CSV table of C-alpha atoms in Angstrom, one decimal:
chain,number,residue,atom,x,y,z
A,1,UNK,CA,86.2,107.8,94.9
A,2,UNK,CA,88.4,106.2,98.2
A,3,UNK,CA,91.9,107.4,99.2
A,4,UNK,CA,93.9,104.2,99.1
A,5,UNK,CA,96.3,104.9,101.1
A,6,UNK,CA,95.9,103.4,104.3
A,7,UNK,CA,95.7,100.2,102.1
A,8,UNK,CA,98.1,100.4,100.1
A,9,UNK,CA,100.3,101.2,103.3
A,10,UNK,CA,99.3,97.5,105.0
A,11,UNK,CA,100.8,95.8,101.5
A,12,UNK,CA,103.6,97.8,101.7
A,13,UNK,CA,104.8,95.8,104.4
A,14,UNK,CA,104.4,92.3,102.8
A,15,UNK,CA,106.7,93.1,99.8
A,16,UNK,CA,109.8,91.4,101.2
A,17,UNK,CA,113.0,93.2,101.8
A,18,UNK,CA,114.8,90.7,100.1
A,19,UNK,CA,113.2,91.2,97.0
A,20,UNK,CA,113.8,95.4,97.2
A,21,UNK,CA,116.9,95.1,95.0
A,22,UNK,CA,114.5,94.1,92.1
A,23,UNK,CA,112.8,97.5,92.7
A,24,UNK,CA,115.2,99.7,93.0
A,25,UNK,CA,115.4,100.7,89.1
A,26,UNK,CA,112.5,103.0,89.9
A,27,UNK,CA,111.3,104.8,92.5
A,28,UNK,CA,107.9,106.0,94.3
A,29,UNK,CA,107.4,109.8,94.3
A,30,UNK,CA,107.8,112.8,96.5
A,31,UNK,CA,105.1,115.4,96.9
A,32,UNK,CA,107.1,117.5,95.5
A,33,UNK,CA,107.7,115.6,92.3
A,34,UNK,CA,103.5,114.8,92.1
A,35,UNK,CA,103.1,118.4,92.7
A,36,UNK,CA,106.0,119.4,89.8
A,37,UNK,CA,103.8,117.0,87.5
A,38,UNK,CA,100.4,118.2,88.1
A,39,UNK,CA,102.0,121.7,86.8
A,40,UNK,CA,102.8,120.3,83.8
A,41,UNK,CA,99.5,118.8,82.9
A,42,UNK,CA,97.5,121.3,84.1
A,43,UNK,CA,95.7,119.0,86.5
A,44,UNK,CA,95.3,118.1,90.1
A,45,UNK,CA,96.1,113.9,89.3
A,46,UNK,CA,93.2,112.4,91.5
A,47,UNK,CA,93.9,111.3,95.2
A,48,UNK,CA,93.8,107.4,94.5
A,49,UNK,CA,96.8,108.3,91.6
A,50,UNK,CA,98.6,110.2,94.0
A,51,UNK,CA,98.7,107.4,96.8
A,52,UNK,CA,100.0,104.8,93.8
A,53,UNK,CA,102.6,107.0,93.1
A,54,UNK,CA,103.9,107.6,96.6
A,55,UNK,CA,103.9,104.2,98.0
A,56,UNK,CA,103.5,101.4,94.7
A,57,UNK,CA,105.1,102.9,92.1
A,58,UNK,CA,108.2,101.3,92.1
A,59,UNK,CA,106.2,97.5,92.2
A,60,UNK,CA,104.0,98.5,89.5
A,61,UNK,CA,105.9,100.3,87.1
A,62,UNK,CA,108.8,97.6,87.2
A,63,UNK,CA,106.1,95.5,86.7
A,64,UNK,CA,105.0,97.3,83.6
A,65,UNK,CA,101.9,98.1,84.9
A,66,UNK,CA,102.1,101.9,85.6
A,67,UNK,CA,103.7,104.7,83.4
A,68,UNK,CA,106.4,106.3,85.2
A,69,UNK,CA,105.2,110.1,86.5
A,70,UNK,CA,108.0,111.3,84.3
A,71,UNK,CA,105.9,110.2,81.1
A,72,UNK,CA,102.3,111.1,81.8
A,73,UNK,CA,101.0,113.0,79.2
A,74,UNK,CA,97.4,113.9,77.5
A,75,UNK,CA,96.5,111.9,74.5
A,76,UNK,CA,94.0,114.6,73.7
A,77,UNK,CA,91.4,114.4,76.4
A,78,UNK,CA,92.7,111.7,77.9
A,79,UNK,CA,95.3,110.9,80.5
A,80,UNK,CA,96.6,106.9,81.2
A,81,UNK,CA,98.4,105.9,84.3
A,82,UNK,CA,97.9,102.0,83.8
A,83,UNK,CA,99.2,99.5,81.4
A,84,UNK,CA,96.5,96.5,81.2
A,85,UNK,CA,98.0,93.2,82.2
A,86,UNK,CA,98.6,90.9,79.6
A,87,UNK,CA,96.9,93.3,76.7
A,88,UNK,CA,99.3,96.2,76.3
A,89,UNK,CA,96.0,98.9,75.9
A,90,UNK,CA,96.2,102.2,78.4
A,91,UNK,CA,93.9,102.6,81.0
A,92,UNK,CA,93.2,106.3,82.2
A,93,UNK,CA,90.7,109.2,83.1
A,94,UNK,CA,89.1,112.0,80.8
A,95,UNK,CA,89.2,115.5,81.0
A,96,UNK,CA,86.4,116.8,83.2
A,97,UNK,CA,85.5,114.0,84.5
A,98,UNK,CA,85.9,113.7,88.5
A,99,UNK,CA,84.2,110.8,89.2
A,100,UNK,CA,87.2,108.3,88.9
A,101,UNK,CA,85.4,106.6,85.9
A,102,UNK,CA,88.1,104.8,83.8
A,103,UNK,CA,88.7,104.6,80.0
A,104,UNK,CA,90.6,102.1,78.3
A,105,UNK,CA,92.3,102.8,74.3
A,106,UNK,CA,95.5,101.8,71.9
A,107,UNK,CA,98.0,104.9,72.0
A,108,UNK,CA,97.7,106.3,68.8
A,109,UNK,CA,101.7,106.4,68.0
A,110,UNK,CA,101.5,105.6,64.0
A,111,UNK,CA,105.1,106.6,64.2
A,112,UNK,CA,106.2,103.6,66.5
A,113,UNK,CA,108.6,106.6,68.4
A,114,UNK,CA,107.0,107.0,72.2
A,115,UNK,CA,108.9,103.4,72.8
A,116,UNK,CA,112.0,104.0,71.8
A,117,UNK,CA,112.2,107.3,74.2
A,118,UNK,CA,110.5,104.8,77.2
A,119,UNK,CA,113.7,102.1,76.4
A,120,UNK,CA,116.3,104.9,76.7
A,121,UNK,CA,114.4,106.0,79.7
A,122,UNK,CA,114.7,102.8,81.8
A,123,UNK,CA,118.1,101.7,80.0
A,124,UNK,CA,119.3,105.0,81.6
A,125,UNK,CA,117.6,104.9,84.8
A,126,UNK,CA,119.3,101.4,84.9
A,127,UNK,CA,122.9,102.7,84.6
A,128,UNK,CA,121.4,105.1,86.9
A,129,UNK,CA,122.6,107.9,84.1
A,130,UNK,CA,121.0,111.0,85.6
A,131,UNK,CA,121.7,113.2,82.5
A,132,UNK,CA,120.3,110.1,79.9
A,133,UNK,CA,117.1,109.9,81.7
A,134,UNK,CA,116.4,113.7,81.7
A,135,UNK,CA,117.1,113.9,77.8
A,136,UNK,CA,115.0,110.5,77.0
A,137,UNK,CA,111.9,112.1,79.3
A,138,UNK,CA,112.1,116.1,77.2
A,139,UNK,CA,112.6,114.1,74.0
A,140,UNK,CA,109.5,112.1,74.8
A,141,UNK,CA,107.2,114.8,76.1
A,142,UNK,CA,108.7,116.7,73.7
A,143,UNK,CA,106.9,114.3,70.9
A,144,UNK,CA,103.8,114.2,72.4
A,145,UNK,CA,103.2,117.5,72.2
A,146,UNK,CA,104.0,117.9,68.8
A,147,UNK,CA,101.1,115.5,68.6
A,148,UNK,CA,98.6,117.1,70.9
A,149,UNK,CA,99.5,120.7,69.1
A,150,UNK,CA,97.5,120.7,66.8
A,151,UNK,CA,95.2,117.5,68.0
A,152,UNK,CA,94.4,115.1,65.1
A,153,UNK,CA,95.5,111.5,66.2
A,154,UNK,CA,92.8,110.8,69.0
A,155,UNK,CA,93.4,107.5,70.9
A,156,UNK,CA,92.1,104.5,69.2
A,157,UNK,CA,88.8,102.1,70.2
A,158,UNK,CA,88.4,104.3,73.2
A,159,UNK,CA,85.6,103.0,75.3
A,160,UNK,CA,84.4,103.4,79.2
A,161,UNK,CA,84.8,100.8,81.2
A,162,UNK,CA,81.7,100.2,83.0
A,163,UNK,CA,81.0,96.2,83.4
A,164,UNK,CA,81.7,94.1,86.6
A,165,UNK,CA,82.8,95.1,90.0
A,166,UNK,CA,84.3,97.8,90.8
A,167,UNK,CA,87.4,97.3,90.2
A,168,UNK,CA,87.0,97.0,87.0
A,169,UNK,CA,86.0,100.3,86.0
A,170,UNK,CA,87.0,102.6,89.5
A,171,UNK,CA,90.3,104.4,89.7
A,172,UNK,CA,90.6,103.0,93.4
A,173,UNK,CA,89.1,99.9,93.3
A,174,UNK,CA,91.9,99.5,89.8
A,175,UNK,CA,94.3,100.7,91.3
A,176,UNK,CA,94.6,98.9,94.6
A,177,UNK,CA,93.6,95.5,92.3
A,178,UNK,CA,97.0,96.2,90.3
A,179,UNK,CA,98.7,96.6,93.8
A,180,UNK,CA,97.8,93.4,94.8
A,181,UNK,CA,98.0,91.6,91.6
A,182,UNK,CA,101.5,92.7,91.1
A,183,UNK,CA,102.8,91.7,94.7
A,184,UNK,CA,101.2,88.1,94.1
A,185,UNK,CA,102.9,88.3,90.7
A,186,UNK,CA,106.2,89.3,92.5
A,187,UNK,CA,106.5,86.5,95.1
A,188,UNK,CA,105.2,83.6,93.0
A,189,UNK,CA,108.0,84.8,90.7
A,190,UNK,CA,110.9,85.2,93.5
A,191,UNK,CA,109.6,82.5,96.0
A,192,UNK,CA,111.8,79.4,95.1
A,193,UNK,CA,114.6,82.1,95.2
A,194,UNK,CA,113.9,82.0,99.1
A,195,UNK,CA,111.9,78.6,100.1
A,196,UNK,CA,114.1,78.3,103.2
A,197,UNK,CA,112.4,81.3,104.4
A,198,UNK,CA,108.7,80.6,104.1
A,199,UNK,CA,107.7,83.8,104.0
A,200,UNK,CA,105.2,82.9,101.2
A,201,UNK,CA,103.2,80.2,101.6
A,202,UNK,CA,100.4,78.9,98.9
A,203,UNK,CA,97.2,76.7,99.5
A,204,UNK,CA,96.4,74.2,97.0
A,205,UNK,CA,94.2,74.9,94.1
A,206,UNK,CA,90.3,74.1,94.3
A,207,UNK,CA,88.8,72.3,91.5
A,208,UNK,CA,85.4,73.8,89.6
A,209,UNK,CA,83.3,71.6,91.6
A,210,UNK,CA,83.3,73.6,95.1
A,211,UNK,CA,80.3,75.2,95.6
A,212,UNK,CA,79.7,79.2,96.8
A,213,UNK,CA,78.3,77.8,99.8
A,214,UNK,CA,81.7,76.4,100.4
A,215,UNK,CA,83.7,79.7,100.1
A,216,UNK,CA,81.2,81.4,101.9
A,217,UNK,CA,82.0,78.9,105.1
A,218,UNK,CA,85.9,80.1,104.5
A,219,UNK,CA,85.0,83.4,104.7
A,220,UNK,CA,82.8,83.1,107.5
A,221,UNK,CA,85.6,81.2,109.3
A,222,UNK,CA,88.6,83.9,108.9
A,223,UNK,CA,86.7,86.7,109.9
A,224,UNK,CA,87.9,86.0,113.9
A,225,UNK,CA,91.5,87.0,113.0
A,226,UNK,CA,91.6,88.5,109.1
A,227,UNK,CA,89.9,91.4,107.8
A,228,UNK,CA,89.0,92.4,104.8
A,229,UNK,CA,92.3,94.5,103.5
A,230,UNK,CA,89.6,98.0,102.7
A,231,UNK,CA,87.5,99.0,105.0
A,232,UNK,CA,85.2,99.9,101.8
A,233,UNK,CA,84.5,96.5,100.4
A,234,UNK,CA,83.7,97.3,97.3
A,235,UNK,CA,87.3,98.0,96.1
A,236,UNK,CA,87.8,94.5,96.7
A,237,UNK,CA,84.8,92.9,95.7
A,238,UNK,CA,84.9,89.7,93.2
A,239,UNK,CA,81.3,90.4,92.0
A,240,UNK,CA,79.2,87.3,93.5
A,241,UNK,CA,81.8,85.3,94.6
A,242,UNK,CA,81.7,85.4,98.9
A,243,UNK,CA,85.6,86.3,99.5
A,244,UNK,CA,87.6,89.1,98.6
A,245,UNK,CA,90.6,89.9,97.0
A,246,UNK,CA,92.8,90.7,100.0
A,247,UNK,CA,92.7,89.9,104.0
A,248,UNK,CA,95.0,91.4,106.3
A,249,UNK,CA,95.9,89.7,109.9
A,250,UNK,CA,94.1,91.6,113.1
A,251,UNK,CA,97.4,92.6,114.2
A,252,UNK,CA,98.9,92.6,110.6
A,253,UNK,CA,100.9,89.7,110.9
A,254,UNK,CA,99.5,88.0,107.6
A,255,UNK,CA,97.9,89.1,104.5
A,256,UNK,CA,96.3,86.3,102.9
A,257,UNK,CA,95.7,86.9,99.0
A,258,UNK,CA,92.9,85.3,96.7
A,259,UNK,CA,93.9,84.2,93.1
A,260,UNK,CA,91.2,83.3,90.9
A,261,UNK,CA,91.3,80.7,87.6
A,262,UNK,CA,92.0,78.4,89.4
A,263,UNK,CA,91.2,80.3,92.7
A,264,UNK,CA,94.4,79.5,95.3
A,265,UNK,CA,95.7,81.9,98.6
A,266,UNK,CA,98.8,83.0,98.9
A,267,UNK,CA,99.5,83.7,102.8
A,268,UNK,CA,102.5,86.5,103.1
A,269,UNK,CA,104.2,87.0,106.0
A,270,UNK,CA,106.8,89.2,107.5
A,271,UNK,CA,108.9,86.5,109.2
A,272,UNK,CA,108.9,83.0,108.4
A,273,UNK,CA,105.6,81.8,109.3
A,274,UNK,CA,105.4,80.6,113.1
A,275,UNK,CA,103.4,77.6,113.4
A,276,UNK,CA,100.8,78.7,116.3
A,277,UNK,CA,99.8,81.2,112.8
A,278,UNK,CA,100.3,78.8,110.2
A,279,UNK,CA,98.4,75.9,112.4
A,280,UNK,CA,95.4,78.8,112.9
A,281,UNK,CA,95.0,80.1,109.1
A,282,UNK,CA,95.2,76.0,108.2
A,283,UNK,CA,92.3,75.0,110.7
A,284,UNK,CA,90.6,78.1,109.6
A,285,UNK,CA,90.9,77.7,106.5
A,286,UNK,CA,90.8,73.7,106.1
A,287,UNK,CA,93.2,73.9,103.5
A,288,UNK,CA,97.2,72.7,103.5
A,289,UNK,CA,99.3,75.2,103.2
A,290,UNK,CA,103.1,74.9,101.6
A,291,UNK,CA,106.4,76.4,99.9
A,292,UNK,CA,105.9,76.6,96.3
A,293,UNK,CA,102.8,75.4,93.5
């Protein structure tokens, strides 16, 4: 199991400043406050956790994608950090286990309550409401110990992930996935907000009938100015497919992202793309690159 920090450090600087004020309902963490939760669990949180926390949490949990430190709690062995895109089941790490394995399971809450404390928590963290977000966060622990004390409502279809690459079923490999994922998500929902600025630039979409041979000449032909954003290429691995997930510019001028289904880049900038850049990732690349789908 990785650190993902260094990572997770080079995206940083790709989430636009103009978009911040869409983050600023939540967030990331201080030491201190990791360190405050890891006394209330009884746990040291694992290192790939604590790097999400202190540099994506505000992305991903305004994305709905991470539970707020505030609101970790054990589901009897269990603890969950992630919110599966698109399927609403908790994604997490047993007790005991150290490998970074990850388990995916439907909170067990037959009494429909743990949501109504989570909607008072971000309606007050909205009206910034200091006092409503420290009663909403004892009243919701609060339940959930009642529930683990004595333990008889185990998390339901619990099962190991264990299929795929890594990504799917490694804390870091997951975790830096939903870090990417959720800045792609961000600027294709903001960019026609900013098209003047072409900061965010999209390739067009390849049809089924490209071959692997075909990707494998793209990525051949990047490697003399991107890398591959982790040093461990694993975490970023797409299973048989020749490119990765994530490429960062040699001198981190550019990250250029991989969608799949249909598989498309997204090239981010930090200033309006020059042309001698655009004109290089474009020959590189052989594809057209433009504001917008």
């Amino acid at each position: 199991m990785y650190a993902i920090e260094k990572e997770l450090k080079i995206l940083r600087q790709f989430i636009s400043p103009k978009h911040m004020d869409g983050l600023k309902k939540w967030n990331c963490y201080s030491e201190d406050e990791i360190s405050a939760t890891e006394k209330r669990l009884h746990v040291k949180l694992p290192i790939p956790i604590r790097d999400i926390y202190r540099h994506m949490a505000d992305l991903l949990v305004t994305g709905g994608y991470l539970r707020p430190l505030e609101l970790l709690h054990w589901e009897g062995k269990y603890l969950g950090f992630f919110l599966a895109p698109g399927e609403g089941d908790i994604i997490g790490i047993k007790k005991g286990k150290t490998s970074g394995d990850l388990y995916i399971w439907e909170e067990n809450d037959p009494k429909e309550m743990a949501w109504e404390y989570e909607d008072e928590l971000e309606t007050a963290c909205e009206a910034g409401d200091e006092d409503g977000k420290r009663k909403a966060v004892a009243a919701y622990q609060s339940y959930w110990k009642r529930r683990n004390i004595p333990f008889i409502h185990a998390p339901l279809n619990i099962h190991k992930q264990d299929c795929g690459p890594r990504f799917n079923h490694s804390l870091d490999g997951y975790g830096l996935f939903l870090a990417i994922h959720a800045i792609r998500e961000w600027e294709e929902m903001m960019w026609h907000e900013h098209t003047d600025e072409a900061t965010c630039l999209f390739s067009d979409f390849f049809p089924v009938k490209f071959s692997k041979e075909y990707f494998q000449n793209i990525a051949d032909r990047i490697k003399d100015d991107f890398n591959p954003l982790s040093d461990h290429s694993e975490l970023i691995d797409l299973g048989d497919f020749p490119l990765r997930m994530a490429y960062v510019h040699k001198n981190q001028e550019a990250l250029l992202i991989l969608g799949q289904e249909p598989v498309c880049f997204m090239l981010l900038t930090k200033t309006a793309a020059g042309g001698n850049l655009l004109e290089r990732v474009q020959e590189q690349t052989g594809l057209a690159f433009h504001v917008g789908f």
